[in-house]
Amino acid sequence: MDDQYYKIAKMIDHSLLSPILTVPELEAGCQLALAYDVASVCIMPFYLKRCAEILEHSQVEPSTTVGFPHGGHAMIVKLREAEQALEDGCTELDVVVNLSRVLSEDWKYVETEIGLLTRTAHQAGQKIKVIFENCYLADKHKIELCRICTAVNVDWVKTSTGYGTGGATLEDLKLMRENSPPPVQVKAAGGIRTLDKLLEVRDLGVSRVGASATRSILDTCRERLKLPAITF
């Protein structure tokens, strides 16, 4: 596989989180992710076990969400969600922060919750992305979340669920990269629908994007690299 294509495809978490997707659409989405060899499939929790079976023996990771999409679940419920996801084969957890606690600046609660879920993922040998949902936050909240995520060693800080009032912005990505050390990666989600947009955020230091327009993005990539089209 062309190295340039591989590097771009491995930036994409193929999002299958729309609540109105049917089971045949979830199955087809997993097959698309395999065909295009993306980084992961981020799928609704109830379908994770089947997703992990489909992706077994591939280099595409099965991932899911915790506390999605508003982050307001009780901490014990989020913990149980994470444990169930890990039991079902999840290798990357996408966790929404408790937005009410963040906006209340109850940082002790927020750090306790993120720390608990990060330890749970890491003790299972898996990774965690923490979703800020920036469209509802001020810069001071985003900066403090970066500090907390750094302190508890999360793997990625992530801009958005894709289901809030706004998605990833260049300003937020710059802020998150500037306030997170290199071991903490940055993921952009919400509004990444073209190859040019993906390349633009990559230039800011983003290592992953959440996308539902995966096929369009990677077809464009292959066209530009003069690679044969993928059919499946």
PDB file of C-alpha atoms in Angstrom:
ATOM      1  CA  MET A   1       0.000   0.000   0.000  1.00  0.00           C
ATOM      2  CA  ASP A   2       1.219   3.485  -0.834  1.00  0.00           C
ATOM      3  CA  ASP A   3       2.864   5.002   2.243  1.00  0.00           C
ATOM      4  CA  GLN A   4       1.235   8.424   1.791  1.00  0.00           C
ATOM      5  CA  TYR A   5      -2.209   6.871   1.521  1.00  0.00           C
ATOM      6  CA  TYR A   6      -1.547   4.651   4.535  1.00  0.00           C
ATOM      7  CA  LYS A   7      -0.545   7.593   6.734  1.00  0.00           C
ATOM      8  CA  ILE A   8      -3.727   9.508   5.860  1.00  0.00           C
ATOM      9  CA  ALA A   9      -6.038   6.499   6.187  1.00  0.00           C
ATOM     10  CA  LYS A  10      -4.552   5.752   9.613  1.00  0.00           C
ATOM     11  CA  MET A  11      -5.618   9.216  10.781  1.00  0.00           C
ATOM     12  CA  ILE A  12      -9.306   8.378  10.400  1.00  0.00           C
ATOM     13  CA  ASP A  13     -11.674   7.023  13.028  1.00  0.00           C
ATOM     14  CA  HIS A  14     -14.632   5.978  10.870  1.00  0.00           C
ATOM     15  CA  SER A  15     -17.678   7.221  12.784  1.00  0.00           C
ATOM     16  CA  LEU A  16     -20.752   5.005  12.971  1.00  0.00           C
ATOM     17  CA  LEU A  17     -22.486   6.823  15.825  1.00  0.00           C
ATOM     18  CA  SER A  18     -25.642   8.176  14.217  1.00  0.00           C
ATOM     19  CA  PRO A  19     -28.554   6.874  16.312  1.00  0.00           C
ATOM     20  CA  ILE A  20     -30.583   6.170  13.177  1.00  0.00           C
ATOM     21  CA  LEU A  21     -28.090   3.849  11.487  1.00  0.00           C
ATOM     22  CA  THR A  22     -29.558   0.413  10.841  1.00  0.00           C
ATOM     23  CA  VAL A  23     -27.788  -2.845  11.560  1.00  0.00           C
ATOM     24  CA  PRO A  24     -27.104  -3.447   7.827  1.00  0.00           C
ATOM     25  CA  GLU A  25     -25.591   0.062   7.662  1.00  0.00           C
ATOM     26  CA  LEU A  26     -23.373  -0.694  10.674  1.00  0.00           C
ATOM     27  CA  GLU A  27     -22.215  -3.919   9.014  1.00  0.00           C
ATOM     28  CA  ALA A  28     -21.493  -2.076   5.761  1.00  0.00           C
ATOM     29  CA  GLY A  29     -19.609   0.621   7.647  1.00  0.00           C
ATOM     30  CA  CYS A  30     -17.309  -1.942   9.233  1.00  0.00           C
ATOM     31  CA  GLN A  31     -16.610  -3.470   5.830  1.00  0.00           C
ATOM     32  CA  LEU A  32     -15.843  -0.012   4.403  1.00  0.00           C
ATOM     33  CA  ALA A  33     -13.386   0.629   7.225  1.00  0.00           C
ATOM     34  CA  LEU A  34     -11.652  -2.651   6.464  1.00  0.00           C
ATOM     35  CA  ALA A  35     -11.499  -1.975   2.732  1.00  0.00           C
ATOM     36  CA  TYR A  36      -9.976   1.475   3.216  1.00  0.00           C
ATOM     37  CA  ASP A  37      -7.798   0.301   6.151  1.00  0.00           C
ATOM     38  CA  VAL A  38      -8.530   3.247   8.443  1.00  0.00           C
ATOM     39  CA  ALA A  39      -7.350   3.621  12.051  1.00  0.00           C
ATOM     40  CA  SER A  40     -10.526   2.574  13.793  1.00  0.00           C
ATOM     41  CA  VAL A  41     -14.265   2.187  13.669  1.00  0.00           C
ATOM     42  CA  CYS A  42     -16.028   4.216  16.360  1.00  0.00           C
ATOM     43  CA  ILE A  43     -19.369   2.498  16.692  1.00  0.00           C
ATOM     44  CA  MET A  44     -22.429   2.588  18.941  1.00  0.00           C
ATOM     45  CA  PRO A  45     -21.764   0.522  22.085  1.00  0.00           C
ATOM     46  CA  PHE A  46     -24.473  -2.074  21.495  1.00  0.00           C
ATOM     47  CA  TYR A  47     -22.784  -3.123  18.244  1.00  0.00           C
ATOM     48  CA  LEU A  48     -19.199  -3.106  19.488  1.00  0.00           C
ATOM     49  CA  LYS A  49     -18.858  -6.845  20.089  1.00  0.00           C
ATOM     50  CA  ARG A  50     -19.932  -7.648  16.510  1.00  0.00           C
ATOM     51  CA  CYS A  51     -17.677  -4.864  15.205  1.00  0.00           C
ATOM     52  CA  ALA A  52     -14.694  -6.366  17.054  1.00  0.00           C
ATOM     53  CA  GLU A  53     -15.448  -9.744  15.477  1.00  0.00           C
ATOM     54  CA  ILE A  54     -15.529  -8.227  11.978  1.00  0.00           C
ATOM     55  CA  LEU A  55     -12.256  -6.339  12.518  1.00  0.00           C
ATOM     56  CA  GLU A  56     -10.438  -9.246  14.173  1.00  0.00           C
ATOM     57  CA  HIS A  57      -7.076 -10.007  12.536  1.00  0.00           C
ATOM     58  CA  SER A  58      -7.064  -6.611  10.782  1.00  0.00           C
ATOM     59  CA  GLN A  59      -5.161  -3.419  11.619  1.00  0.00           C
ATOM     60  CA  VAL A  60      -8.419  -1.492  12.140  1.00  0.00           C
ATOM     61  CA  GLU A  61      -9.203  -0.922  15.814  1.00  0.00           C
ATOM     62  CA  PRO A  62     -12.711  -1.306  17.305  1.00  0.00           C
ATOM     63  CA  SER A  63     -13.668   1.707  19.403  1.00  0.00           C
ATOM     64  CA  THR A  64     -16.756   3.102  21.067  1.00  0.00           C
ATOM     65  CA  THR A  65     -18.102   5.893  23.236  1.00  0.00           C
ATOM     66  CA  VAL A  66     -18.663   6.394  26.966  1.00  0.00           C
ATOM     67  CA  GLY A  67     -21.106   8.972  28.324  1.00  0.00           C
ATOM     68  CA  PHE A  68     -22.129   9.861  24.782  1.00  0.00           C
ATOM     69  CA  PRO A  69     -23.178  12.412  23.676  1.00  0.00           C
ATOM     70  CA  HIS A  70     -23.700  14.739  26.679  1.00  0.00           C
ATOM     71  CA  GLY A  71     -21.300  13.354  29.310  1.00  0.00           C
ATOM     72  CA  GLY A  72     -23.865  13.607  32.085  1.00  0.00           C
ATOM     73  CA  HIS A  73     -24.015   9.945  33.104  1.00  0.00           C
ATOM     74  CA  ALA A  74     -23.191   9.182  36.752  1.00  0.00           C
ATOM     75  CA  MET A  75     -19.522   8.313  37.194  1.00  0.00           C
ATOM     76  CA  ILE A  76     -20.300   4.711  38.153  1.00  0.00           C
ATOM     77  CA  VAL A  77     -22.390   4.317  34.992  1.00  0.00           C
ATOM     78  CA  LYS A  78     -19.527   5.639  32.848  1.00  0.00           C
ATOM     79  CA  LEU A  79     -17.176   3.217  34.563  1.00  0.00           C
ATOM     80  CA  ARG A  80     -19.492   0.294  33.879  1.00  0.00           C
ATOM     81  CA  GLU A  81     -19.877   1.431  30.265  1.00  0.00           C
ATOM     82  CA  ALA A  82     -16.104   1.451  29.897  1.00  0.00           C
ATOM     83  CA  GLU A  83     -15.740  -1.984  31.511  1.00  0.00           C
ATOM     84  CA  GLN A  84     -18.402  -3.458  29.239  1.00  0.00           C
ATOM     85  CA  ALA A  85     -16.802  -1.917  26.162  1.00  0.00           C
ATOM     86  CA  LEU A  86     -13.422  -3.352  27.110  1.00  0.00           C
ATOM     87  CA  GLU A  87     -15.026  -6.761  27.657  1.00  0.00           C
ATOM     88  CA  ASP A  88     -16.607  -6.478  24.211  1.00  0.00           C
ATOM     89  CA  GLY A  89     -13.239  -5.911  22.529  1.00  0.00           C
ATOM     90  CA  CYS A  90     -12.850  -2.134  22.525  1.00  0.00           C
ATOM     91  CA  THR A  91      -9.271  -0.909  22.142  1.00  0.00           C
ATOM     92  CA  GLU A  92      -9.972   2.849  22.169  1.00  0.00           C
ATOM     93  CA  LEU A  93     -12.555   4.550  24.383  1.00  0.00           C
ATOM     94  CA  ASP A  94     -13.987   7.952  23.370  1.00  0.00           C
ATOM     95  CA  VAL A  95     -15.222   9.492  26.652  1.00  0.00           C
ATOM     96  CA  VAL A  96     -17.313  12.670  26.943  1.00  0.00           C
ATOM     97  CA  VAL A  97     -16.464  14.865  29.948  1.00  0.00           C
ATOM     98  CA  ASN A  98     -19.207  15.846  32.381  1.00  0.00           C
ATOM     99  CA  LEU A  99     -20.042  19.212  30.817  1.00  0.00           C
ATOM    100  CA  SER A 100     -22.067  20.457  33.781  1.00  0.00           C
ATOM    101  CA  ARG A 101     -19.178  19.780  36.169  1.00  0.00           C
ATOM    102  CA  VAL A 102     -16.719  21.447  33.770  1.00  0.00           C
ATOM    103  CA  LEU A 103     -18.854  24.572  33.418  1.00  0.00           C
ATOM    104  CA  SER A 104     -19.294  24.592  37.220  1.00  0.00           C
ATOM    105  CA  GLU A 105     -15.490  24.408  37.444  1.00  0.00           C
ATOM    106  CA  ASP A 106     -15.755  21.430  39.768  1.00  0.00           C
ATOM    107  CA  TRP A 107     -12.278  20.361  38.716  1.00  0.00           C
ATOM    108  CA  LYS A 108     -11.851  17.788  41.485  1.00  0.00           C
ATOM    109  CA  TYR A 109     -14.861  15.844  40.178  1.00  0.00           C
ATOM    110  CA  VAL A 110     -13.738  16.200  36.566  1.00  0.00           C
ATOM    111  CA  GLU A 111     -10.184  15.015  37.309  1.00  0.00           C
ATOM    112  CA  THR A 112     -11.446  12.105  39.413  1.00  0.00           C
ATOM    113  CA  GLU A 113     -13.722  10.920  36.612  1.00  0.00           C
ATOM    114  CA  ILE A 114     -11.188  11.271  33.797  1.00  0.00           C
ATOM    115  CA  GLY A 115      -8.513   9.660  35.970  1.00  0.00           C
ATOM    116  CA  LEU A 116     -10.751   6.711  36.845  1.00  0.00           C
ATOM    117  CA  LEU A 117     -11.651   6.017  33.226  1.00  0.00           C
ATOM    118  CA  THR A 118      -8.077   6.474  32.032  1.00  0.00           C
ATOM    119  CA  ARG A 119      -6.764   3.970  34.606  1.00  0.00           C
ATOM    120  CA  THR A 120      -9.497   1.527  33.591  1.00  0.00           C
ATOM    121  CA  ALA A 121      -8.537   1.737  29.922  1.00  0.00           C
ATOM    122  CA  HIS A 122      -4.808   1.574  30.552  1.00  0.00           C
ATOM    123  CA  GLN A 123      -5.034  -1.319  33.015  1.00  0.00           C
ATOM    124  CA  ALA A 124      -6.746  -3.255  30.215  1.00  0.00           C
ATOM    125  CA  GLY A 125      -3.926  -2.304  27.858  1.00  0.00           C
ATOM    126  CA  GLN A 126      -6.142   0.000  25.794  1.00  0.00           C
ATOM    127  CA  LYS A 127      -6.316   3.730  24.999  1.00  0.00           C
ATOM    128  CA  ILE A 128      -8.602   6.640  25.827  1.00  0.00           C
ATOM    129  CA  LYS A 129      -9.698   9.824  24.067  1.00  0.00           C
ATOM    130  CA  VAL A 130     -11.358  12.525  26.158  1.00  0.00           C
ATOM    131  CA  ILE A 131     -14.001  14.625  24.372  1.00  0.00           C
ATOM    132  CA  PHE A 132     -14.253  18.233  25.557  1.00  0.00           C
ATOM    133  CA  GLU A 133     -17.286  19.334  23.441  1.00  0.00           C
ATOM    134  CA  ASN A 134     -15.646  22.703  22.904  1.00  0.00           C
ATOM    135  CA  CYS A 135     -18.706  24.435  21.443  1.00  0.00           C
ATOM    136  CA  TYR A 136     -20.075  24.824  24.973  1.00  0.00           C
ATOM    137  CA  LEU A 137     -16.824  25.844  26.688  1.00  0.00           C
ATOM    138  CA  ALA A 138     -14.694  28.951  27.180  1.00  0.00           C
ATOM    139  CA  ASP A 139     -10.978  28.822  26.470  1.00  0.00           C
ATOM    140  CA  LYS A 140     -10.216  28.686  30.220  1.00  0.00           C
ATOM    141  CA  HIS A 141     -12.210  25.445  30.473  1.00  0.00           C
ATOM    142  CA  LYS A 142     -10.420  23.897  27.486  1.00  0.00           C
ATOM    143  CA  ILE A 143      -7.015  24.836  28.908  1.00  0.00           C
ATOM    144  CA  GLU A 144      -7.833  23.365  32.326  1.00  0.00           C
ATOM    145  CA  LEU A 145      -9.107  20.178  30.677  1.00  0.00           C
ATOM    146  CA  CYS A 146      -5.812  19.907  28.781  1.00  0.00           C
ATOM    147  CA  ARG A 147      -3.976  20.225  32.098  1.00  0.00           C
ATOM    148  CA  ILE A 148      -6.087  17.512  33.725  1.00  0.00           C
ATOM    149  CA  CYS A 149      -5.799  15.166  30.752  1.00  0.00           C
ATOM    150  CA  THR A 150      -2.032  15.626  30.802  1.00  0.00           C
ATOM    151  CA  ALA A 151      -1.880  14.959  34.556  1.00  0.00           C
ATOM    152  CA  VAL A 152      -3.746  11.655  34.259  1.00  0.00           C
ATOM    153  CA  ASN A 153      -1.969  10.568  31.023  1.00  0.00           C
ATOM    154  CA  VAL A 154      -4.841  10.331  28.551  1.00  0.00           C
ATOM    155  CA  ASP A 155      -3.883   9.313  25.021  1.00  0.00           C
ATOM    156  CA  TRP A 156      -5.904  11.915  23.085  1.00  0.00           C
ATOM    157  CA  VAL A 157      -7.804  15.107  23.774  1.00  0.00           C
ATOM    158  CA  LYS A 158     -10.697  15.472  21.343  1.00  0.00           C
ATOM    159  CA  THR A 159     -12.635  18.545  20.263  1.00  0.00           C
ATOM    160  CA  SER A 160     -16.210  17.402  19.831  1.00  0.00           C
ATOM    161  CA  THR A 161     -18.767  14.636  19.716  1.00  0.00           C
ATOM    162  CA  GLY A 162     -20.000  15.772  16.318  1.00  0.00           C
ATOM    163  CA  TYR A 163     -23.482  16.122  17.841  1.00  0.00           C
ATOM    164  CA  GLY A 164     -23.120  19.464  19.650  1.00  0.00           C
ATOM    165  CA  THR A 165     -23.765  22.945  18.250  1.00  0.00           C
ATOM    166  CA  GLY A 166     -20.316  23.091  16.646  1.00  0.00           C
ATOM    167  CA  GLY A 167     -17.433  20.885  15.627  1.00  0.00           C
ATOM    168  CA  ALA A 168     -13.669  21.208  15.424  1.00  0.00           C
ATOM    169  CA  THR A 169     -12.286  24.700  14.810  1.00  0.00           C
ATOM    170  CA  LEU A 170      -8.742  25.644  13.859  1.00  0.00           C
ATOM    171  CA  GLU A 171      -8.539  27.967  16.877  1.00  0.00           C
ATOM    172  CA  ASP A 172      -9.471  25.190  19.293  1.00  0.00           C
ATOM    173  CA  LEU A 173      -7.039  22.748  17.709  1.00  0.00           C
ATOM    174  CA  LYS A 174      -4.195  25.246  18.046  1.00  0.00           C
ATOM    175  CA  LEU A 175      -5.138  25.889  21.681  1.00  0.00           C
ATOM    176  CA  MET A 176      -5.345  22.189  22.529  1.00  0.00           C
ATOM    177  CA  ARG A 177      -2.026  21.406  20.827  1.00  0.00           C
ATOM    178  CA  GLU A 178      -0.315  24.322  22.585  1.00  0.00           C
ATOM    179  CA  ASN A 179      -1.627  23.239  25.988  1.00  0.00           C
ATOM    180  CA  SER A 180      -0.936  19.511  25.684  1.00  0.00           C
ATOM    181  CA  PRO A 181       2.563  17.990  25.684  1.00  0.00           C
ATOM    182  CA  PRO A 182       3.580  15.723  22.754  1.00  0.00           C
ATOM    183  CA  PRO A 183       2.573  12.435  24.435  1.00  0.00           C
ATOM    184  CA  VAL A 184      -1.034  13.682  24.520  1.00  0.00           C
ATOM    185  CA  GLN A 185      -2.328  13.547  20.956  1.00  0.00           C
ATOM    186  CA  VAL A 186      -5.099  15.737  19.545  1.00  0.00           C
ATOM    187  CA  LYS A 187      -8.165  14.445  17.702  1.00  0.00           C
ATOM    188  CA  ALA A 188     -10.473  16.664  15.613  1.00  0.00           C
ATOM    189  CA  ALA A 189     -14.106  15.673  15.230  1.00  0.00           C
ATOM    190  CA  GLY A 190     -17.097  17.402  13.720  1.00  0.00           C
ATOM    191  CA  GLY A 191     -16.838  19.030  10.300  1.00  0.00           C
ATOM    192  CA  ILE A 192     -13.925  17.070   8.820  1.00  0.00           C
ATOM    193  CA  ARG A 193     -15.547  16.129   5.526  1.00  0.00           C
ATOM    194  CA  THR A 194     -12.841  16.639   2.884  1.00  0.00           C
ATOM    195  CA  LEU A 195      -9.244  15.617   2.300  1.00  0.00           C
ATOM    196  CA  ASP A 196      -8.163  19.258   2.244  1.00  0.00           C
ATOM    197  CA  LYS A 197      -9.708  19.831   5.680  1.00  0.00           C
ATOM    198  CA  LEU A 198      -7.986  16.732   7.033  1.00  0.00           C
ATOM    199  CA  LEU A 199      -4.649  17.938   5.686  1.00  0.00           C
ATOM    200  CA  GLU A 200      -5.246  21.389   7.156  1.00  0.00           C
ATOM    201  CA  VAL A 201      -5.792  20.036  10.677  1.00  0.00           C
ATOM    202  CA  ARG A 202      -2.887  17.603  10.293  1.00  0.00           C
ATOM    203  CA  ASP A 203      -0.635  20.602   9.749  1.00  0.00           C
ATOM    204  CA  LEU A 204      -1.718  21.869  13.183  1.00  0.00           C
ATOM    205  CA  GLY A 205      -0.507  18.685  14.869  1.00  0.00           C
ATOM    206  CA  VAL A 206      -3.723  16.650  14.788  1.00  0.00           C
ATOM    207  CA  SER A 207      -3.066  12.897  14.630  1.00  0.00           C
ATOM    208  CA  ARG A 208      -6.647  11.610  14.344  1.00  0.00           C
ATOM    209  CA  VAL A 209      -9.920  12.827  12.928  1.00  0.00           C
ATOM    210  CA  GLY A 210     -13.403  11.495  13.403  1.00  0.00           C
ATOM    211  CA  ALA A 211     -15.183  11.259  10.063  1.00  0.00           C
ATOM    212  CA  SER A 212     -18.299   9.804   8.526  1.00  0.00           C
ATOM    213  CA  ALA A 213     -17.240  11.008   5.049  1.00  0.00           C
ATOM    214  CA  THR A 214     -14.411   8.469   5.072  1.00  0.00           C
ATOM    215  CA  ARG A 215     -15.066   7.089   1.628  1.00  0.00           C
ATOM    216  CA  SER A 216     -15.155  10.496  -0.037  1.00  0.00           C
ATOM    217  CA  ILE A 217     -11.998  11.679   1.764  1.00  0.00           C
ATOM    218  CA  LEU A 218      -9.988   8.588   0.902  1.00  0.00           C
ATOM    219  CA  ASP A 219     -11.293   8.294  -2.674  1.00  0.00           C
ATOM    220  CA  THR A 220     -10.021  11.844  -3.221  1.00  0.00           C
ATOM    221  CA  CYS A 221      -6.718  10.889  -1.641  1.00  0.00           C
ATOM    222  CA  ARG A 222      -6.298   7.898  -3.935  1.00  0.00           C
ATOM    223  CA  GLU A 223      -7.228   9.966  -7.002  1.00  0.00           C
ATOM    224  CA  ARG A 224      -4.566  12.548  -6.177  1.00  0.00           C
ATOM    225  CA  LEU A 225      -1.980   9.840  -5.568  1.00  0.00           C
ATOM    226  CA  LYS A 226      -3.041   8.098  -8.809  1.00  0.00           C
ATOM    227  CA  LEU A 227      -3.848   4.894  -6.958  1.00  0.00           C
ATOM    228  CA  PRO A 228      -6.545   2.473  -8.137  1.00  0.00           C
ATOM    229  CA  ALA A 229     -10.007   2.978  -6.716  1.00  0.00           C
ATOM    230  CA  ILE A 230     -11.100   0.744  -3.851  1.00  0.00           C
ATOM    231  CA  THR A 231     -14.143  -1.408  -4.476  1.00  0.00           C
ATOM    232  CA  PHE A 232     -15.786  -3.789  -2.044  1.00  0.00           C
TER     233      PHE A 232
END
